[in-house]
N, CA, C and O of each residue as an XYZ file, in Angstrom:
880
protein
N     108.205     35.106    -76.670
C     107.780     33.646    -76.528
C     108.487     32.862    -75.385
O     109.712     32.737    -75.383
N     107.699     32.340    -74.417
C     108.357     31.732    -73.485
C     109.148     30.354    -73.781
O     108.760     29.724    -74.765
N     110.147     29.858    -73.076
C     110.782     28.729    -73.412
C     109.863     27.608    -73.555
O     110.183     26.851    -74.472
N     108.876     27.304    -72.950
C     107.897     26.238    -72.648
C     107.270     26.212    -73.860
O     106.942     25.096    -74.262
N     106.982     27.290    -74.644
C     106.221     27.144    -75.821
C     106.830     26.643    -77.144
O     106.176     26.369    -78.150
N     108.487     26.540    -76.982
C     109.365     26.346    -77.991
C     109.863     24.945    -77.946
O     110.713     24.580    -78.758
N     109.265     23.938    -76.816
C     109.666     22.632    -76.322
C     108.877     21.953    -77.042
O     107.687     22.265    -77.099
N     109.419     20.805    -77.789
C     108.759     19.808    -78.368
C     107.911     18.894    -77.361
O     108.462     18.276    -76.450
N     106.803     18.862    -77.547
C     105.692     17.980    -76.579
C     106.673     16.639    -76.427
O     107.020     16.236    -75.317
N     107.034     16.067    -77.531
C     107.487     14.477    -77.450
C     108.874     14.748    -76.663
O     109.197     13.898    -75.832
N     109.561     15.655    -76.822
C     110.991     15.688    -76.145
C     110.696     15.460    -74.596
O     111.604     14.958    -73.933
N     109.627     15.754    -74.036
C     109.207     15.723    -72.549
C     108.753     14.219    -72.285
O     108.538     13.898    -71.116
N     108.590     13.259    -73.317
C     108.161     11.866    -72.984
C     109.032     10.959    -73.674
O     109.340      9.910    -73.108
N     109.526     11.252    -74.965
C     109.844     10.320    -75.676
C     111.364     10.141    -75.340
O     112.025     11.179    -75.370
N     112.085      8.857    -74.993
C     113.294      8.950    -74.770
C     114.380      9.297    -75.723
O     115.344      9.989    -75.397
N     114.192      8.780    -76.953
C     115.079      9.242    -77.783
C     115.082     10.661    -78.181
O     116.147     11.201    -78.482
N     114.041     11.257    -78.203
C     114.012     12.812    -78.325
C     114.355     13.586    -77.197
O     114.987     14.627    -77.378
N     114.019     13.215    -76.002
C     114.437     13.728    -74.773
C     116.169     13.793    -74.583
O     116.775     14.727    -74.058
N     116.726     12.652    -75.106
C     118.132     12.833    -75.027
C     118.718     13.621    -76.070
O     119.815     14.174    -75.997
N     117.857     13.645    -77.138
C     118.686     14.594    -78.172
C     118.590     16.143    -78.091
O     119.304     16.937    -78.703
N     117.531     16.449    -77.184
C     117.062     17.805    -76.927
C     117.878     18.148    -75.518
O     118.454     19.230    -75.403
N     117.887     17.336    -74.647
C     118.402     17.805    -73.483
C     119.987     17.296    -73.210
O     120.751     18.030    -72.584
N     120.384     16.104    -73.678
C     121.541     15.534    -73.497
C     121.686     15.349    -72.056
O     120.822     14.695    -71.472
N     122.701     15.859    -71.389
C     123.031     15.592    -69.730
C     122.254     16.713    -68.909
O     122.375     16.773    -67.685
N     121.484     17.562    -69.592
C     121.108     18.643    -68.828
C     119.623     18.138    -68.127
O     118.492     18.353    -68.561
N     119.954     17.525    -67.112
C     118.666     16.913    -66.322
C     117.710     18.013    -65.577
O     116.505     17.958    -65.330
N     118.677     19.030    -65.308
C     118.246     19.946    -64.400
C     117.008     20.896    -65.518
O     115.858     21.164    -65.171
N     117.502     21.186    -66.579
C     116.530     21.778    -67.378
C     115.420     21.071    -67.844
O     114.362     21.624    -68.141
N     115.627     19.822    -67.922
C     114.595     18.880    -68.205
C     113.626     18.780    -67.130
O     112.495     18.426    -67.464
N     113.852     19.029    -65.875
C     113.064     18.803    -64.571
C     112.240     20.159    -64.784
O     111.011     20.108    -64.809
N     112.923     21.375    -64.938
C     112.278     22.519    -65.100
C     111.299     22.608    -66.060
O     110.236     23.168    -65.790
N     111.520     22.107    -67.200
C     110.576     22.181    -68.304
C     109.146     21.405    -68.117
O     108.034     21.666    -68.577
N     109.624     20.304    -67.230
C     108.174     19.373    -66.865
C     107.440     20.084    -65.867
O     106.214     19.982    -65.830
N     108.184     20.929    -64.903
C     107.591     21.685    -64.170
C     106.696     22.950    -64.857
O     105.589     23.309    -64.454
N     107.426     23.522    -65.966
C     106.783     24.803    -66.422
C     105.737     24.344    -67.249
O     104.760     25.088    -67.330
N     105.723     23.252    -67.903
C     104.554     22.955    -68.855
C     103.564     22.213    -67.951
O     102.597     21.643    -68.456
N     103.748     22.205    -66.810
C     102.690     21.493    -65.747
C     102.432     19.926    -66.176
O     101.331     19.377    -66.166
N     103.518     19.402    -66.506
C     103.626     18.130    -67.008
C     103.182     17.205    -66.000
O     103.438     17.503    -64.833
N     102.462     15.961    -66.276
C     102.094     14.992    -65.404
C     102.956     13.626    -65.162
O     103.762     13.392    -66.062
N     102.921     12.874    -64.299
C     103.777     11.695    -64.208
C     102.686     10.504    -63.796
O     101.901     10.631    -62.857
N     102.762      9.360    -64.626
C     101.681      8.523    -64.294
C     102.357      7.457    -63.411
O     103.365      6.799    -63.671
N     101.502      7.428    -62.197
C     101.906      6.785    -61.074
C     100.829      5.557    -61.057
O      99.640      5.707    -61.342
N     101.371      4.440    -60.716
C     100.382      3.178    -60.421
C      99.712      2.844    -61.503
O      98.745      2.130    -61.238
N      99.870      3.116    -62.781
C      99.251      2.800    -63.981
C      97.909      3.548    -64.032
O      96.858      2.948    -64.261
N      97.967      4.870    -63.815
C      96.702      5.851    -64.293
C      96.425      7.011    -63.374
O      95.553      7.870    -63.507
N      97.389      6.875    -62.347
C      97.192      8.017    -61.306
C      98.087      9.308    -61.662
O      99.289      9.319    -61.399
N      97.546     10.210    -62.170
C      98.132     11.344    -62.800
C      98.713     12.548    -61.814
O      97.862     13.285    -61.318
N      99.877     12.755    -61.551
C     100.420     13.557    -60.576
C     101.220     14.629    -61.482
O     102.069     14.321    -62.319
N     100.809     15.912    -61.177
C     101.390     17.173    -61.552
C     102.967     17.121    -61.018
O     103.117     16.662    -59.886
N     103.895     17.461    -61.583
C     105.224     17.820    -60.935
C     105.174     19.178    -60.624
O     105.028     20.031    -61.499
N     105.296     19.471    -59.301
C     105.463     20.686    -58.927
C     106.851     21.056    -58.098
O     107.124     20.498    -57.035
N     107.692     22.056    -58.706
C     108.932     22.375    -57.888
C     108.482     23.535    -57.007
O     107.591     24.337    -57.290
N     109.275     23.510    -55.819
C     109.214     24.790    -54.941
C     109.998     25.890    -55.860
O     110.801     25.680    -56.770
N     109.536     27.075    -55.361
C     110.335     28.154    -56.246
C     111.768     28.098    -55.778
O     112.551     28.491    -56.643
N     112.251     27.768    -54.794
C     113.548     27.798    -54.268
C     114.335     26.618    -55.175
O     115.441     26.745    -55.700
N     113.547     25.553    -55.209
C     114.342     24.443    -55.981
C     114.471     24.781    -57.554
O     115.509     24.578    -58.184
N     113.308     25.312    -58.106
C     113.234     25.780    -59.403
C     114.252     26.772    -59.882
O     114.739     26.729    -61.012
N     114.592     27.784    -58.853
C     115.591     28.648    -58.891
C     117.076     27.958    -59.072
O     117.902     28.081    -59.977
N     117.093     27.186    -57.863
C     118.549     26.600    -57.771
C     118.698     25.369    -59.104
O     119.831     25.073    -59.484
N     117.892     24.937    -59.526
C     117.940     24.179    -60.936
C     118.307     25.051    -62.022
O     119.213     24.709    -62.782
N     117.684     26.168    -62.175
C     117.947     27.027    -63.303
C     119.541     27.572    -63.254
O     120.173     27.774    -64.291
N     120.030     27.754    -62.087
C     121.146     28.072    -61.831
C     122.494     26.787    -62.538
O     123.482     26.924    -63.259
N     121.862     25.647    -61.877
C     122.628     24.485    -62.374
C     122.450     24.162    -64.030
O     123.367     23.756    -64.744
N     121.225     24.401    -64.426
C     121.084     24.182    -65.739
C     121.762     25.109    -66.717
O     122.106     24.700    -67.826
N     121.966     26.391    -66.310
C     122.823     27.219    -66.964
C     124.220     27.095    -67.178
O     124.856     27.741    -68.011
N     124.747     26.115    -66.284
C     126.167     25.704    -66.262
C     126.101     24.370    -67.179
O     127.116     23.676    -67.124
N     125.222     23.985    -67.879
C     125.394     22.704    -68.709
C     125.368     21.467    -68.228
O     125.508     21.215    -67.031
N     125.150     20.432    -69.312
C     125.041     19.154    -68.640
C     126.337     18.638    -68.049
O     126.257     17.496    -67.596
N     127.382     19.170    -67.969
C     128.696     18.798    -67.266
C     128.804     19.268    -66.034
O     129.778     19.029    -65.319
N     127.698     20.058    -65.643
C     128.149     20.352    -64.030
C     127.890     19.359    -63.355
O     127.037     18.512    -63.618
N     128.836     19.400    -62.142
C     128.835     18.244    -61.261
C     127.585     18.315    -60.348
O     127.285     17.320    -59.689
N     126.697     19.670    -60.267
C     125.601     19.721    -59.761
C     124.282     19.139    -60.214
O     123.216     19.123    -59.599
N     124.612     18.590    -61.600
C     123.449     18.358    -62.325
C     122.786     16.835    -61.600
O     123.444     15.915    -61.113
N     121.552     16.923    -61.702
C     120.952     15.848    -60.881
C     121.080     14.434    -61.688
O     121.251     14.484    -62.906
N     121.008     13.299    -61.088
C     121.422     12.215    -61.855
C     120.496     11.233    -61.936
O     119.661     11.216    -61.032
N     120.424     10.401    -62.791
C     119.292      9.422    -63.261
C     120.087      8.286    -62.970
O     121.203      8.200    -63.481
N     119.599      7.283    -62.114
C     120.424      5.846    -61.718
C     119.993      5.048    -63.020
O     118.993      5.264    -63.705
N     120.967      4.078    -63.213
C     120.825      3.140    -64.178
C     119.404      2.263    -63.805
O     118.823      2.283    -62.720
N     119.066      1.583    -64.871
C     117.887      0.591    -64.552
C     118.219     -0.397    -63.693
O     117.248     -0.851    -63.087
N     119.608     -1.042    -63.352
C     119.507     -1.657    -62.430
C     119.515     -1.455    -60.949
O     119.726     -2.354    -60.136
N     119.210      0.098    -60.593
C     119.014      0.299    -59.610
C     117.464      1.118    -59.576
O     117.180      2.314    -59.502
N     116.635     -0.117    -59.667
C     115.147      0.373    -59.951
C     114.383      0.543    -58.644
O     113.163      0.698    -58.593
N     115.436      0.491    -57.280
C     114.747      0.630    -56.222
C     115.807      1.704    -55.466
O     117.028      1.545    -55.499
N     115.231      2.664    -54.877
C     116.369      3.508    -53.879
C     117.189      2.630    -53.047
O     118.367      2.961    -52.914
N     116.820      1.678    -52.522
C     117.591      0.815    -51.716
C     118.870      0.103    -52.486
O     119.777     -0.537    -51.954
N     118.684      0.398    -53.902
C     119.844     -0.437    -54.673
C     120.873      0.719    -54.781
O     121.974      0.322    -55.164
N     120.787      2.114    -54.526
C     121.850      2.977    -54.687
C     122.809      2.982    -54.070
O     122.662      2.687    -52.884
N     123.902      3.235    -54.444
C     125.216      3.249    -53.351
C     125.227      4.060    -52.297
O     124.878      5.228    -52.467
N     125.553      3.693    -51.248
C     125.521      4.314    -50.106
C     124.157      4.621    -49.558
O     123.888      5.569    -48.820
N     123.353      3.733    -49.994
C     121.917      4.307    -49.519
C     121.698      3.829    -48.127
O     121.903      2.664    -47.786
N     121.216      4.903    -47.226
C     120.777      4.489    -46.017
C     119.160      5.191    -45.676
O     118.706      6.102    -46.369
N     118.513      4.671    -44.651
C     117.302      4.855    -44.322
C     117.305      6.408    -43.321
O     117.396      6.477    -42.096
N     117.193      7.382    -44.164
C     117.364      8.568    -43.228
C     116.692      9.736    -44.206
O     116.266      9.503    -45.337
N     116.680     10.951    -43.597
C     115.870     11.824    -44.114
C     116.993     12.620    -45.132
O     116.406     13.416    -45.865
N     118.106     12.596    -45.292
C     119.126     13.161    -45.982
C     118.969     13.099    -47.523
O     118.848     12.098    -48.229
N     118.996     14.295    -47.847
C     118.829     14.251    -49.465
C     119.998     15.264    -49.947
O     120.608     15.936    -49.115
N     120.263     15.334    -51.250
C     121.375     16.207    -51.639
C     121.099     16.978    -53.005
O     122.011     17.550    -53.601
N     119.931     16.961    -53.411
C     119.475     17.597    -54.675
C     120.156     16.969    -55.914
O     119.877     17.595    -56.936
N     120.905     15.992    -56.095
C     121.696     15.482    -56.962
C     120.848     14.095    -57.500
O     120.141     13.881    -58.484
N     121.337     13.180    -56.212
C     120.892     11.999    -56.397
C     119.661     11.657    -55.631
O     119.162     10.556    -55.868
N     119.075     12.459    -54.717
C     117.905     12.363    -53.887
C     117.516     13.451    -53.573
O     118.296     14.351    -53.263
N     116.093     13.600    -53.592
C     115.268     15.022    -53.586
C     114.341     14.741    -52.291
O     114.064     13.569    -52.038
N     113.928     15.613    -51.592
C     112.818     15.976    -50.752
C     111.507     16.314    -51.670
O     111.236     17.216    -52.463
N     110.813     15.139    -51.173
C     109.348     15.109    -52.139
C     108.143     15.146    -51.270
O     108.310     14.684    -50.141
N     107.005     15.585    -51.554
C     105.654     15.367    -50.939
C     104.486     14.870    -52.247
O     104.232     15.483    -53.284
N     104.052     13.857    -51.872
C     102.886     13.327    -52.481
C     101.450     14.254    -51.900
O     100.915     14.021    -50.817
N     101.008     15.281    -52.831
C      99.921     16.056    -52.442
C      98.558     15.399    -52.961
O      98.590     14.852    -54.064
N      97.546     15.415    -52.348
C      96.293     14.920    -52.794
C      95.171     15.902    -52.651
O      95.417     16.615    -51.678
N      94.087     16.217    -53.198
C      93.078     17.062    -53.153
C      93.732     18.446    -53.779
O      93.385     19.455    -53.166
N      94.377     18.601    -54.592
C      95.120     19.760    -54.932
C      93.919     20.350    -55.969
O      93.318     19.713    -56.834
N      93.773     21.697    -55.620
C      93.005     22.727    -56.528
C      93.573     22.707    -57.880
O      94.776     22.933    -58.009
N      92.731     22.427    -59.049
C      93.296     22.671    -60.249
C      94.559     21.955    -60.919
O      95.198     22.362    -61.889
N      94.760     20.829    -60.196
C      96.068     19.992    -60.520
C      95.821     19.560    -61.881
O      94.720     19.081    -62.149
N      96.803     19.682    -62.862
C      96.862     19.034    -64.222
C      96.789     17.459    -64.165
O      97.354     16.783    -63.305
N      96.114     17.028    -65.067
C      95.728     15.575    -65.128
C      94.407     15.389    -64.580
O      93.808     14.341    -64.825
N      93.840     16.362    -63.805
C      92.482     16.266    -63.345
C      91.856     15.389    -62.300
O      90.647     15.215    -62.143
N      92.942     14.803    -61.531
C      92.675     13.926    -60.420
C      93.170     14.499    -58.925
O      93.090     13.928    -57.837
N      93.696     15.795    -59.235
C      93.818     16.350    -57.761
C      95.043     15.832    -57.397
O      95.066     15.689    -56.174
N      96.112     15.476    -57.944
C      97.379     14.853    -57.569
C      98.606     15.612    -57.705
O      98.833     15.939    -58.870
N      99.362     15.940    -56.951
C     100.734     16.672    -57.330
C     101.892     16.097    -56.480
O     101.907     15.777    -55.292
N     102.747     16.060    -57.319
C     104.324     15.461    -56.691
C     105.103     16.980    -56.716
O     105.417     17.682    -57.677
N     105.280     17.186    -55.266
C     105.907     18.382    -54.871
C     107.251     18.022    -54.706
O     107.432     16.935    -54.156
N     108.218     18.650    -55.038
C     109.768     18.384    -54.754
C     110.320     19.948    -54.316
O     109.932     20.952    -54.913
N     111.088     19.978    -53.408
C     111.804     21.171    -52.670
C     113.164     21.100    -52.384
O     113.718     20.010    -52.524
N     113.871     22.171    -51.969
C     115.088     22.008    -51.978
C     115.602     21.500    -50.734
O     115.093     22.001    -49.731
N     116.433     20.679    -50.569
C     116.836     20.011    -49.420
C     118.200     20.920    -48.885
O     118.873     21.468    -49.758
N     118.519     21.044    -47.730
C     119.614     21.509    -47.044
C     119.983     22.910    -47.472
O     121.114     23.389    -47.562
N     118.603     23.581    -47.763
C     118.751     24.825    -48.280
C     117.642     25.817    -47.613
O     116.763     25.372    -46.875
N     117.764     27.241    -47.945
C     116.668     27.997    -47.322
C     115.575     28.061    -48.520
O     115.613     28.786    -49.514
N     114.510     27.027    -48.128
C     113.264     26.826    -48.934
C     112.128     27.013    -47.983
O     111.994     26.328    -46.970
N     111.482     27.769    -48.272
C     110.064     28.397    -47.475
C     109.058     27.030    -47.617
O     108.287     26.672    -46.726
N     109.194     26.479    -48.667
C     108.287     25.152    -49.077
C     109.148     23.869    -48.698
O     108.792     22.793    -49.181
N     109.989     23.905    -48.065
C     111.110     22.791    -47.755
C     110.249     21.892    -46.587
O     109.281     22.248    -45.915
N     110.896     20.736    -46.603
C     110.404     19.843    -45.377
C     110.725     20.722    -43.946
O     111.699     21.410    -43.640
N     109.606     20.427    -43.288
C     109.632     21.237    -41.815
C     110.543     20.453    -40.949
O     110.885     19.333    -41.328
N     110.968     20.929    -39.825
C     111.739     20.043    -38.825
C     111.119     19.079    -38.230
O     111.797     18.302    -37.558
N     109.682     18.888    -38.326
C     108.981     17.739    -37.855
C     108.955     16.704    -38.916
O     109.108     15.502    -38.694
N     108.734     17.283    -40.188
C     108.957     16.022    -41.317
C     110.189     15.399    -41.248
O     110.268     14.172    -41.191
N     111.315     16.235    -41.247
C     112.766     15.630    -41.160
C     112.663     14.784    -40.096
O     112.913     13.591    -40.273
N     112.289     15.252    -38.852
C     112.676     14.351    -37.457
C     111.797     13.020    -37.576
O     112.173     11.984    -37.029
N     110.643     13.087    -38.292
C     109.863     11.945    -38.145
C     109.868     10.904    -39.407
O     109.091      9.957    -39.525
N     110.926     11.278    -40.345
C     110.781     10.725    -41.626
C     111.166      9.242    -41.528
O     112.158      8.809    -40.942
N     110.251      8.534    -42.177
C     110.463      6.852    -42.220
C     109.691      6.455    -43.663
O     108.719      5.701    -43.623
N     110.047      6.857    -44.602
C     109.524      6.900    -46.019
C     109.861      5.448    -46.527
O     109.389      5.022    -47.581
N     110.655      4.751    -45.771
C     110.973      3.353    -46.369
C     109.533      2.377    -45.862
O     109.310      1.243    -46.288
N     108.822      2.982    -45.054
C     107.682      2.207    -44.649
C     106.522      2.284    -45.328
O     106.475      3.255    -46.083
N     105.460      1.512    -45.318
C     104.287      1.654    -46.142
C     103.223      2.695    -45.611
O     102.951      2.782    -44.413
N     102.761      3.316    -46.386
C     101.957      4.797    -46.343
C     100.891      4.527    -45.202
O     100.539      5.437    -44.451
N     100.444      3.375    -45.113
C      99.237      3.370    -44.087
C      99.845      3.659    -42.462
O      99.145      4.104    -41.552
N     101.456      3.258    -42.327
C     101.553      3.497    -41.008
C     102.389      4.663    -40.840
O     103.116      4.748    -39.851
N     102.348      5.661    -41.809
C     103.009      6.938    -41.518
C     102.228      7.945    -41.440
O     101.028      7.709    -41.577
N     102.626      9.239    -41.220
C     102.152     10.543    -40.520
C     101.592     11.180    -41.838
O     102.460     11.773    -42.479
N     100.247     11.192    -42.425
C      99.851     12.131    -43.298
C      99.788     13.726    -42.466
O      99.822     13.913    -41.249
N      99.692     14.699    -43.502
C      99.648     16.009    -42.981
C      98.730     16.841    -43.560
O      98.654     16.913    -44.786
N      97.958     17.538    -42.769
C      96.878     18.285    -43.361
C      97.668     19.639    -43.825
O      98.868     19.804    -43.602
N      96.817     20.610    -44.515
C      97.282     21.906    -44.817
C      97.545     22.765    -43.170
O      98.546     23.427    -42.899
N      96.620     22.577    -42.448
C      96.726     23.054    -41.149
C      97.956     22.844    -40.382
O      98.653     23.714    -39.859
N      98.160     21.361    -40.384
C      99.406     20.838    -39.605
C     100.585     21.370    -40.328
O     101.459     21.866    -39.618
N     100.787     21.359    -41.719
C     101.831     21.856    -42.295
C     102.108     23.553    -41.995
O     103.255     23.985    -41.885
N     101.149     24.249    -41.907
C     101.349     25.658    -41.933
C     101.737     25.928    -40.491
O     102.558     26.800    -40.204
N     101.116     25.143    -39.561
C     101.652     25.558    -38.149
C     103.047     24.968    -38.017
O     103.647     25.358    -37.016
N     103.643     24.189    -38.734
C     104.967     23.691    -38.576
C     105.991     24.359    -39.426
O     107.205     24.172    -39.349
N     105.350     25.185    -40.272
C     106.146     26.354    -41.057
C     106.255     26.639    -42.363
O     106.930     27.541    -42.859
N     105.399     25.645    -43.056
C     104.956     25.836    -44.635
C     103.672     26.713    -44.661
O     102.547     26.268    -44.887
N     103.961     27.951    -44.415
C     102.784     28.908    -44.177
C     102.034     29.025    -45.558
O     100.867     29.415    -45.526
N     102.494     28.782    -46.516
C     101.743     29.046    -47.810
C     101.162     27.808    -48.248
O     100.405     27.884    -49.215
N     101.341     26.810    -47.788
C     100.821     25.304    -48.291
C      99.460     25.416    -48.860
O      99.317     25.034    -50.021
N      98.336     25.928    -48.154
C      97.152     25.795    -48.394
C      97.051     27.221    -49.740
O      96.376     26.929    -50.727
N      97.409     28.007    -49.729
C      97.457     28.823    -50.846
C      98.106     28.376    -52.056
O      97.781     28.844    -53.147
N      98.992     27.511    -51.930
C      99.471     26.954    -53.226
C      98.754     25.559    -53.713
O      98.512     25.263    -54.883
N      98.513     24.893    -52.730
C      97.687     23.643    -53.148
C      96.280     23.657    -52.989
O      95.605     22.928    -53.716
N      95.726     24.403    -52.117
C      94.187     24.550    -51.841
C      94.130     24.057    -50.493
O      94.959     23.337    -49.937
N      92.626     24.716    -49.838
C      92.161     24.335    -48.558
C      92.164     23.169    -48.051
O      92.372     22.975    -46.854
N      91.908     22.150    -48.988
C      91.678     20.756    -48.833
C      92.778     19.781    -48.908
O      92.682     18.582    -48.642
N      93.862     20.425    -49.305
C      95.012     19.625    -49.846
C      95.570     18.723    -48.607
O      95.378     19.203    -47.489
N      96.201     17.538    -48.681
C      96.829     17.168    -47.656
C      97.960     16.089    -48.329
O      97.930     15.675    -49.488
N      98.901     15.768    -47.355
C     100.136     15.289    -48.034
C     100.997     14.339    -47.102
O     100.812     14.225    -45.890
N     101.951     13.682    -47.826
C     102.817     12.759    -47.297
C     104.065     12.894    -47.793
O     104.236     12.880    -49.012
N     105.120     13.046    -46.908
C     106.498     13.365    -47.561
C     107.454     12.102    -47.668
O     107.728     11.303    -46.773
N     107.959     12.119    -49.173
C     108.797     11.074    -49.378
C     110.137     11.588    -49.891
O     110.230     12.698    -50.413
N     111.336     10.640    -49.711
C     112.341     10.942    -50.382
C     112.377     10.392    -51.780
O     111.895      9.265    -51.896
N     112.881     10.998    -52.932
C     112.716     10.775    -54.121
C     114.009     10.643    -54.921
O     114.957     11.367    -54.616
N     114.120      9.725    -55.975
C     115.079      9.906    -56.834
C     114.640      9.538    -58.427
O     113.545      9.016    -58.634
N     115.405      9.790    -59.343
C     115.235      9.406    -60.732
C     116.320      8.286    -60.994
O     117.467      8.167    -60.564
N     115.350      7.285    -62.088
C     116.112      6.228    -62.488
C     115.543      5.696    -63.797
O     114.381      5.947    -64.115
N     116.420      4.901    -64.620
C     115.701      4.662    -66.027
C     115.354      3.400    -65.893
O     115.780      2.638    -65.025
N     114.365      3.078    -66.970
C     114.244      1.471    -67.111
C     114.768      0.962    -68.035
O     115.604      1.734    -68.503
N     114.698     -0.278    -68.739
C     115.019     -1.098    -69.512
C     114.967     -0.332    -70.863
O     115.947     -0.380    -71.607
N     113.816      0.400    -71.218
C     113.396      1.075    -72.422
C     113.993      2.519    -72.159
O     113.279      3.396    -72.646
N     114.867      2.879    -71.658
C     115.591      4.177    -71.324
C     114.469      5.555    -70.824
O     114.640      6.770    -70.921
N     113.321      4.770    -70.282
C     112.227      5.610    -69.856
C     112.815      6.202    -68.517
O     113.675      5.585    -67.889
N     112.285      7.505    -68.074
C     112.776      7.942    -66.770
C     111.659      7.949    -65.648
O     110.546      8.455    -65.797
N     112.059      7.390    -64.634
C     110.834      7.232    -63.362
C     111.373      8.080    -62.359
O     112.576      8.235    -62.152
N     110.368      8.668    -61.692
C     110.430      9.562    -60.459
C     110.066      8.559    -59.312
O     108.897      8.274    -59.055
N     111.102      8.058    -58.662
C     110.441      7.148    -57.579
C     110.495      7.571    -56.070
O     111.329      8.336    -55.586
N     109.485      6.957    -55.413
C     109.831      7.485    -54.047
C     110.556      6.162    -53.332
O     110.711      5.088    -53.913
N     110.997      6.461    -51.870
C     111.886      5.309    -51.344
C     110.916      3.979    -51.005
O     111.371      2.856    -50.788
N     109.709      4.274    -51.002
C     108.849      3.009    -50.819
C     108.540      2.327    -52.004
O     107.735      1.402    -51.904
N     109.059      2.616    -53.220
C     108.953      2.111    -54.568
C     107.846      2.468    -55.294
O     107.645      1.924    -56.380
N     106.945      3.465    -54.777
C     106.046      3.939    -55.810
C     106.560      4.887    -56.752
O     107.287      5.798    -56.358
N     106.253      4.760    -57.956
C     106.949      5.508    -59.039
C     105.895      5.986    -60.176
O     104.753      5.561    -60.349
N     106.529      6.898    -60.840
C     105.890      7.384    -62.073
C     106.620      8.023    -63.102
O     107.647      8.636    -62.807
N     106.206      7.957    -64.327
C     106.975      8.350    -65.582
C     106.229      9.179    -66.304
O     105.013      9.096    -66.476
N     107.125     10.160    -66.823
C     106.350     11.523    -67.459
C     105.534     11.156    -68.712
O     106.023     10.677    -69.736
N     104.071     11.473    -68.486
C     103.029     11.147    -69.385
C     102.852     12.060    -70.506
O     103.520     13.087    -70.633
N     101.896     11.657    -71.365
C     101.727     12.648    -72.478
C     100.317     13.376    -72.181
O      99.862     14.070    -73.090
N      99.557     13.264    -70.915
C      98.511     13.648    -70.649
C      98.524     14.764    -69.604
O      99.342     14.738    -68.685
N      97.721     15.637    -69.723
C      97.318     16.661    -68.689
C      98.333     17.715    -68.927
O      99.315     17.637    -69.665
N      97.891     18.870    -68.078
C      98.652     20.203    -67.961
C      98.757     20.762    -69.460
O      97.887     20.585    -70.313
N      99.725     21.331    -69.614
C     100.113     21.717    -70.947
C     100.522     20.910    -72.044
O     100.786     21.444    -73.121
N     100.601     19.696    -71.888
C     101.068     18.730    -72.918
C     100.091     18.699    -73.918
O     100.421     18.757    -75.102
N      98.735     18.600    -73.512
C      97.782     18.571    -74.537
C      97.835     19.828    -75.348
O      97.636     19.754    -76.561
N      98.076     20.926    -74.797
C      97.963     21.984    -75.515
C      99.360     22.160    -76.422
O      99.205     22.668    -77.533
N     100.448     21.851    -76.100
C     101.618     21.733    -76.814
C     101.616     20.594    -78.103
O     102.286     20.698    -79.131
N     100.766     19.588    -77.791
C     100.574     18.541    -78.707
C      99.518     19.387    -79.910
O      99.746     19.268    -81.114
N      98.568     20.083    -79.473
C      97.589     20.859    -80.442
C      98.226     21.911    -81.029
O      97.736     22.171    -82.127
N      99.008     22.517    -80.756
C      99.849     23.555    -81.349
C     100.761     23.075    -82.211
O     100.922     23.620    -83.303
N     101.433     22.057    -81.852
C     102.484     21.452    -82.674
C     101.755     20.370    -83.706
O     102.437     19.838    -84.582
N     100.567     20.114    -83.588
C      99.790     19.238    -84.444
C     100.292     17.934    -84.337
O     100.536     17.269    -85.345
N     100.491     17.458    -83.054
C     100.851     16.262    -82.823
C      99.705     15.319    -82.314
O      99.944     14.139    -82.060
């Protein structure tokens, strides 16, 4: 039996059950959200499937195995830091550390995305050997603190030319994307939010992907 089949569906979305199940092991929490094809509810109803790159999932697996006290565990900022610009030592740059901040992509027109809307949020490993990571061009041109309309969206062909050669295989021939630096924070109700630098954010939902299957199996 896989680990994902033993996870309580509510532990992925309910703050009390999440904390009881995971404690400080945020790395394992992110892995389980990925493995169950969980969706994040952005902007009041836009369901984005969380997708970790293979390299980031492997990295987080090693962190998770070291337990919740590992200094490499991803951090979740307090509710008082509800914008990335409120983080300590914030700067407008492409730099990310896989702890407080992550390299992410908003991907649209994704084939078979959980949630049924064709949306995915792709996180990759920063500062490491990740074939799905940000390309040199994405890093050089990053301006994620600006509004989407003024930024460079990328087609699958563009990304594959820049070095992410498996993009269309992973997300489909029609997928296109915009890269964002992301971080995690709590709200006043202890819910976790995954937020982009421009302030767009989503919280784990109970819909889409394996969540509905888990609830059905567990009779929830």
